Short mmCIF file of C-alpha atoms and ligand atoms in Angstrom, two decimals:
data_model
loop_
_atom_site.label_atom_id
_atom_site.label_comp_id
_atom_site.label_asym_id
_atom_site.label_seq_id
_atom_site.Cartn_x
_atom_site.Cartn_y
_atom_site.Cartn_z
CA MET W 1 27.14 45.67 71.41
CA SER W 2 28.18 48.60 73.15
CA ASP W 3 31.77 49.20 71.56
CA ALA W 4 30.93 51.38 68.53
CA SER W 5 34.23 49.74 66.66
CA TYR W 6 32.35 46.38 66.51
CA ARG W 7 29.55 47.78 64.39
CA ASP W 8 29.65 46.47 60.86
CA ALA W 9 30.86 49.24 58.65
CA ILE W 10 32.66 46.74 56.24
CA PHE W 11 30.82 48.00 53.28
CA SER W 12 30.50 51.74 54.40
CA THR W 13 33.16 53.06 52.07
CA PRO W 14 33.27 53.07 48.36
CA LEU W 15 35.76 50.44 46.99
CA ASP W 16 36.96 50.51 43.56
CA ARG W 17 36.72 46.72 43.15
CA VAL W 18 34.50 45.14 45.66
CA ALA W 19 36.28 42.47 47.35
CA ARG W 20 34.73 38.99 47.51
CA PHE W 21 33.07 38.39 50.79
CA SER W 22 35.27 36.13 52.98
CA PHE W 23 35.10 35.12 56.61
CA ASP W 24 38.22 36.81 57.84
CA GLU W 25 39.11 38.59 60.88
CA ASN W 26 37.40 41.80 59.84
CA VAL W 27 34.42 39.90 59.55
CA VAL W 28 34.70 38.19 62.56
CA ALA W 29 34.85 41.31 64.99
CA CYS W 30 31.53 42.69 63.80
CA PHE W 31 29.84 39.18 62.82
CA PRO W 32 27.14 39.31 65.69
CA ASP W 33 26.16 42.77 64.83
CA MET W 34 26.12 42.24 61.03
CA ILE W 35 24.06 39.00 60.97
CA ARG W 36 21.31 40.30 63.34
CA ARG W 37 20.84 43.48 61.30
CA SER W 38 21.29 41.62 57.92
CA VAL W 39 19.27 38.21 58.36
CA PRO W 40 15.52 38.85 59.05
CA GLY W 41 14.44 36.39 61.91
CA TYR W 42 18.06 35.39 63.01
CA GLY W 43 17.30 35.65 66.77
CA GLN W 44 13.78 33.92 66.48
CA ILE W 45 15.29 31.03 64.45
CA LEU W 46 18.02 30.40 67.23
CA GLY W 47 15.69 30.83 69.88
CA MET W 48 13.71 27.62 68.58
CA PHE W 49 16.75 25.43 68.55
CA GLY W 50 16.48 24.60 72.24
CA LEU W 51 12.68 23.87 71.78
CA ILE W 52 13.12 21.76 68.65
CA ALA W 53 15.99 19.73 70.61
CA GLN W 54 13.81 19.20 73.57
CA ARG W 55 11.06 17.62 71.28
CA HIS W 56 13.37 15.74 69.04
CA LEU W 57 16.86 14.93 70.69
CA ARG W 58 16.97 12.24 73.38
CA HIS W 59 18.64 13.09 76.57
CA GLY W 60 22.47 13.27 76.09
CA GLY W 61 22.29 13.27 72.40
CA HIS W 62 24.75 14.74 69.79
CA VAL W 63 24.26 18.05 67.99
CA TYR W 64 26.22 19.17 64.76
CA ASP W 65 26.27 22.90 63.96
CA LEU W 66 27.97 23.04 60.48
CA GLY W 67 29.51 26.66 59.64
CA CYS W 68 28.93 27.48 63.29
CA SER W 69 30.66 30.87 62.99
CA LEU W 70 30.87 32.19 66.48
CA GLY W 71 28.79 29.37 67.97
CA ALA W 72 25.47 30.99 68.10
CA ALA W 73 23.55 27.89 67.84
CA GLY W 74 25.70 26.21 70.51
CA LEU W 75 25.12 29.48 72.73
CA ALA W 76 21.36 29.32 72.11
CA LEU W 77 21.23 25.60 73.09
CA ALA W 78 23.45 25.84 76.29
CA GLY W 79 21.08 28.68 77.25
CA ALA W 80 17.97 26.44 76.96
CA LEU W 81 19.02 22.95 78.05
CA PRO W 82 21.11 21.74 81.08
CA ALA W 83 24.58 20.51 80.59
CA ASP W 84 23.66 16.77 80.62
CA ALA W 85 21.14 17.24 77.84
CA PHE W 86 23.40 17.34 74.84
CA ARG W 87 26.85 17.21 73.23
CA TYR W 88 27.68 19.82 70.64
CA THR W 89 30.36 19.89 67.94
CA GLY W 90 30.47 23.20 65.91
CA VAL W 91 32.44 22.97 62.74
CA ASP W 92 33.82 26.06 60.74
CA LEU W 93 36.39 26.36 57.97
CA SER W 94 37.40 29.64 59.35
CA PRO W 95 40.37 29.73 61.76
CA ALA W 96 39.37 33.27 63.34
CA MET W 97 35.59 31.97 63.73
CA VAL W 98 36.53 28.76 65.25
CA GLU W 99 39.12 30.60 67.82
CA ARG W 100 36.39 32.95 68.95
CA ALA W 101 33.74 30.51 69.47
CA ARG W 102 36.17 28.24 71.74
CA GLN W 103 36.69 31.39 73.67
CA THR W 104 33.02 32.19 73.78
CA PHE W 105 32.14 28.81 75.08
CA ALA W 106 35.09 28.54 77.57
CA ALA W 107 33.75 31.95 79.08
CA GLU W 108 30.17 31.49 79.04
CA CYS W 109 29.27 27.78 79.46
CA PRO W 110 32.24 26.03 80.82
CA ASP W 111 29.85 23.18 82.08
CA HIS W 112 28.34 22.38 78.61
CA ALA W 113 29.92 19.79 76.24
CA LEU W 114 30.73 22.34 73.57
CA GLN W 115 33.43 21.25 71.11
CA VAL W 116 34.48 23.33 67.96
CA ASP W 117 36.50 21.88 64.94
CA GLU W 118 38.30 23.44 62.29
CA ALA W 119 37.22 21.68 58.95
CA ASP W 120 35.56 21.61 55.67
CA ILE W 121 31.83 20.35 56.33
CA ARG W 122 32.25 18.62 52.79
CA THR W 123 34.96 16.27 53.63
CA LEU W 124 34.43 15.65 57.40
CA ASP W 125 33.78 12.17 58.78
CA TYR W 126 30.56 12.54 60.63
CA ALA W 127 29.82 10.63 63.61
CA PRO W 128 26.30 9.53 64.51
CA SER W 129 24.28 12.62 65.56
CA GLY W 130 20.71 13.24 66.53
CA MET W 131 20.41 16.84 65.19
CA ILE W 132 22.27 18.60 62.53
CA ILE W 133 21.92 22.32 62.19
CA LEU W 134 23.12 24.14 58.86
CA ASN W 135 22.14 27.77 59.86
CA PHE W 136 22.80 29.68 56.86
CA THR W 137 25.73 27.75 55.76
CA LEU W 138 24.80 25.61 52.76
CA GLN W 139 24.16 28.71 50.87
CA PHE W 140 27.96 29.35 50.61
CA LEU W 141 28.64 25.99 49.16
CA PRO W 142 29.18 25.77 45.53
CA PRO W 143 25.71 24.23 44.16
CA GLU W 144 27.28 21.34 42.81
CA ASP W 145 28.54 20.27 46.47
CA ARG W 146 25.18 20.37 48.11
CA ASP W 147 23.51 17.24 47.22
CA ALA W 148 26.59 15.25 48.46
CA LEU W 149 26.59 16.88 51.67
CA LEU W 150 23.00 16.30 52.49
CA ALA W 151 23.55 12.76 51.40
CA LYS W 152 26.15 12.48 53.99
CA LEU W 153 24.22 14.24 56.71
CA TYR W 154 21.12 11.98 56.24
CA ALA W 155 23.49 8.96 56.49
CA ALA W 156 25.02 10.43 59.91
CA LEU W 157 21.54 11.30 61.56
CA GLU W 158 20.41 8.51 63.86
CA PRO W 159 16.83 7.11 63.14
CA GLY W 160 14.27 9.96 64.50
CA GLY W 161 17.11 12.59 64.04
CA VAL W 162 16.19 16.16 62.49
CA LEU W 163 18.32 18.41 60.14
CA ILE W 164 17.58 22.19 60.39
CA LEU W 165 18.23 24.07 57.25
CA SER W 166 18.11 27.90 57.40
CA GLU W 167 18.81 29.74 54.18
CA LYS W 168 18.39 32.74 52.18
CA THR W 169 15.99 31.99 49.21
CA VAL W 170 15.02 33.06 45.74
CA ASP W 171 11.40 33.20 44.37
CA ILE W 172 10.86 31.43 40.81
CA ASP W 173 8.11 34.19 40.28
CA GLU W 174 10.35 37.47 39.24
CA ARG W 175 7.73 39.86 40.62
CA ASP W 176 7.43 37.93 43.89
CA ASN W 177 11.24 37.65 44.04
CA ALA W 178 11.76 41.50 43.35
CA TRP W 179 9.27 42.33 46.23
CA ARG W 180 10.82 40.46 48.64
CA VAL W 181 14.37 41.63 47.80
CA GLU W 182 13.08 45.11 47.84
CA ARG W 183 11.46 44.78 51.48
CA TYR W 184 14.53 43.03 52.41
CA HIS W 185 16.61 46.26 51.16
CA ASP W 186 14.03 48.23 53.36
CA PHE W 187 14.53 46.00 56.33
CA LYS W 188 18.38 46.71 56.30
CA ARG W 189 17.85 50.32 55.57
CA ALA W 190 15.71 50.38 58.72
CA ASN W 191 18.40 48.66 60.53
CA GLY W 192 20.95 51.50 59.73
CA TYR W 193 22.80 50.24 56.71
CA SER W 194 23.07 52.96 53.89
CA ASP W 195 22.26 52.34 50.06
CA LEU W 196 26.17 52.19 49.37
CA GLU W 197 26.58 49.47 52.07
CA ILE W 198 23.62 47.45 50.64
CA SER W 199 24.76 47.61 47.11
CA GLN W 200 28.39 46.88 47.74
CA LYS W 201 27.51 43.80 50.05
CA ARG W 202 25.17 42.54 47.25
CA ASN W 203 28.07 42.61 44.78
CA ALA W 204 30.59 41.15 47.17
CA LEU W 205 28.10 38.22 47.91
CA GLU W 206 27.54 37.69 44.08
CA ASN W 207 29.00 33.97 43.09
CA VAL W 208 29.77 33.26 46.96
CA LEU W 209 26.29 33.21 48.34
CA VAL W 210 24.22 31.22 45.89
CA PRO W 211 20.53 31.06 46.94
CA ASP W 212 17.94 28.23 45.98
CA THR W 213 14.45 28.28 45.83
CA LEU W 214 12.40 26.63 48.65
CA GLU W 215 11.19 24.02 45.98
CA THR W 216 14.78 23.22 45.17
CA HIS W 217 15.63 22.76 48.97
CA HIS W 218 12.93 20.41 49.63
CA ALA W 219 13.64 18.27 46.45
CA ARG W 220 17.05 18.22 47.39
CA LEU W 221 16.27 17.00 50.93
CA LYS W 222 14.26 14.22 49.24
CA ARG W 223 16.87 13.30 46.88
CA ALA W 224 19.13 12.74 50.00
CA GLY W 225 16.78 10.55 51.63
CA PHE W 226 14.47 12.50 53.63
CA THR W 227 10.65 11.47 53.32
CA ARG W 228 9.43 14.60 55.12
CA SER W 229 10.42 18.20 55.21
CA LEU W 230 8.72 21.33 55.97
CA THR W 231 9.26 25.20 55.70
CA TRP W 232 8.68 26.04 59.58
CA PHE W 233 9.98 29.57 59.52
CA GLN W 234 9.68 32.29 56.67
CA TYR W 235 10.51 36.23 56.82
CA LEU W 236 10.91 37.77 53.35
CA ASN W 237 13.67 36.04 51.57
CA PHE W 238 14.90 33.98 54.40
CA ALA W 239 13.45 30.53 55.49
CA SER W 240 14.11 27.59 57.75
CA LEU W 241 13.50 24.28 57.16
CA ILE W 242 13.12 20.97 59.18
CA ALA W 243 13.77 17.52 57.43
CA PHE W 244 13.16 14.49 59.77
CA LYS W 245 14.67 11.06 59.36
CA GLU W 246 12.18 8.34 60.21
CA ALA W 247 12.51 6.63 63.61
C1 GEK J 1 25.15 31.09 62.93
N1 GEK J 1 25.69 29.17 61.53
O1 GEK J 1 25.37 32.31 63.31
N2 GEK J 1 33.25 24.26 55.72
C2 GEK J 1 32.93 24.76 57.01
N3 GEK J 1 32.34 26.10 57.16
C3 GEK J 1 31.93 26.74 56.09
C4 GEK J 1 32.14 26.26 54.84
C5 GEK J 1 32.71 25.00 54.79
N4 GEK J 1 32.97 24.48 53.40
N5 GEK J 1 31.87 27.10 53.94
C6 GEK J 1 31.38 28.26 54.58
N6 GEK J 1 31.67 27.94 55.96
C7 GEK J 1 25.81 30.56 61.85
C8 GEK J 1 26.11 31.56 60.71
S1 GEK J 1 27.81 32.09 58.47
C9 GEK J 1 26.51 32.99 57.61
C10 GEK J 1 26.64 30.85 59.47
C11 GEK J 1 26.53 34.35 57.28
C12 GEK J 1 31.36 29.01 57.15
C13 GEK J 1 32.01 30.39 57.17
O2 GEK J 1 33.36 30.28 57.71
C14 GEK J 1 30.95 31.00 57.97
O3 GEK J 1 31.54 31.14 59.24
C15 GEK J 1 29.73 30.24 57.86
O4 GEK J 1 30.06 29.01 57.07
C16 GEK J 1 28.55 30.90 57.33
O5 GEK J 1 24.21 30.69 63.21
O6 GEK J 1 27.78 34.98 57.27
O7 GEK J 1 25.82 35.10 56.72
#
C-alpha cells in the first residue's frame, strides 16, 4: 500500500487501558496491511482457494466466505476463476467491512457474481453451498458458539462440498507453544512491528481471539459430522484445515 496513512499504527502509542480489539473504521482503513504483516501465510492460503475450488466446486457452484472482512477470498477466487465458475456470498458483522468489500468488488470484478451480506454468521439462514470458507473468523466467536455454527455449516454443505478453516492455533505442549509464539513475535518484528505494538495488540486480543489446538479443531469438525479433515497448511501458530462432506 503506497499511502503511509494506511499503515497499521493502531497499537504504536502507549495506551493507558488497551482498548478491546474491534473491527471498526480505524481497523478497516489499515486492514490489508495489518493482516499481511500479522498473519504468517495469509497470502499463500488465499492463493490456494482458487485451486481448491477448481478441484472441489462444481461449475457455477456457490461459495460462502464467513467473516469476509474486505472480501480478500472473493477477490482471490475472482482472480483465479472465470465469472461463470462460481457464485460468492461474503458475510460480515462489521458494517464498515461490508461497505468496503462491496465497493471493492464493484470496482475490481464487476462481472463476477459477488454478494456481501451484513449478518451474524451464528444466526444466518444458510442456503445450500459447495464451499464454505472461514478464514481466520471462527477464533473470534465465543468458544461455546463454535460447535453449533459448524453443525449448521455441515448441514448447509452440499454432498462433496468442502469447508476451509484457517485459524491461529495453540499447542498443548507449553514448550512447543512458547517456541511458536516467540518466533511469531520475531516474524512480526521482522515485518516492522515494535515490541510495544506487539504487546499492546496481544493484550487487546486477549479474550477476543480465543485460539484452539489443532486437535480441538479436528475433533469439533468430527462432532459436526465431517468424517474426514486434514491440516493442509501450517506456518508457526497459524494453520488452515480442510474438511470434506462425503459425496
Ligand atoms: C480475510 N476472512 O481477509 N458474524 C460475522 N462476522 C464476524 C463475526 C460474526 N459473529 N465475528 C467476527 N466477524 C478475512 C479475515 S478477520 C480476521 C477475517 C482478523 C468478522 C469480523 O468483523 C472480521 O471482519 C472477521 O470476522 C475476522 O480472509 O482480523 O484477524
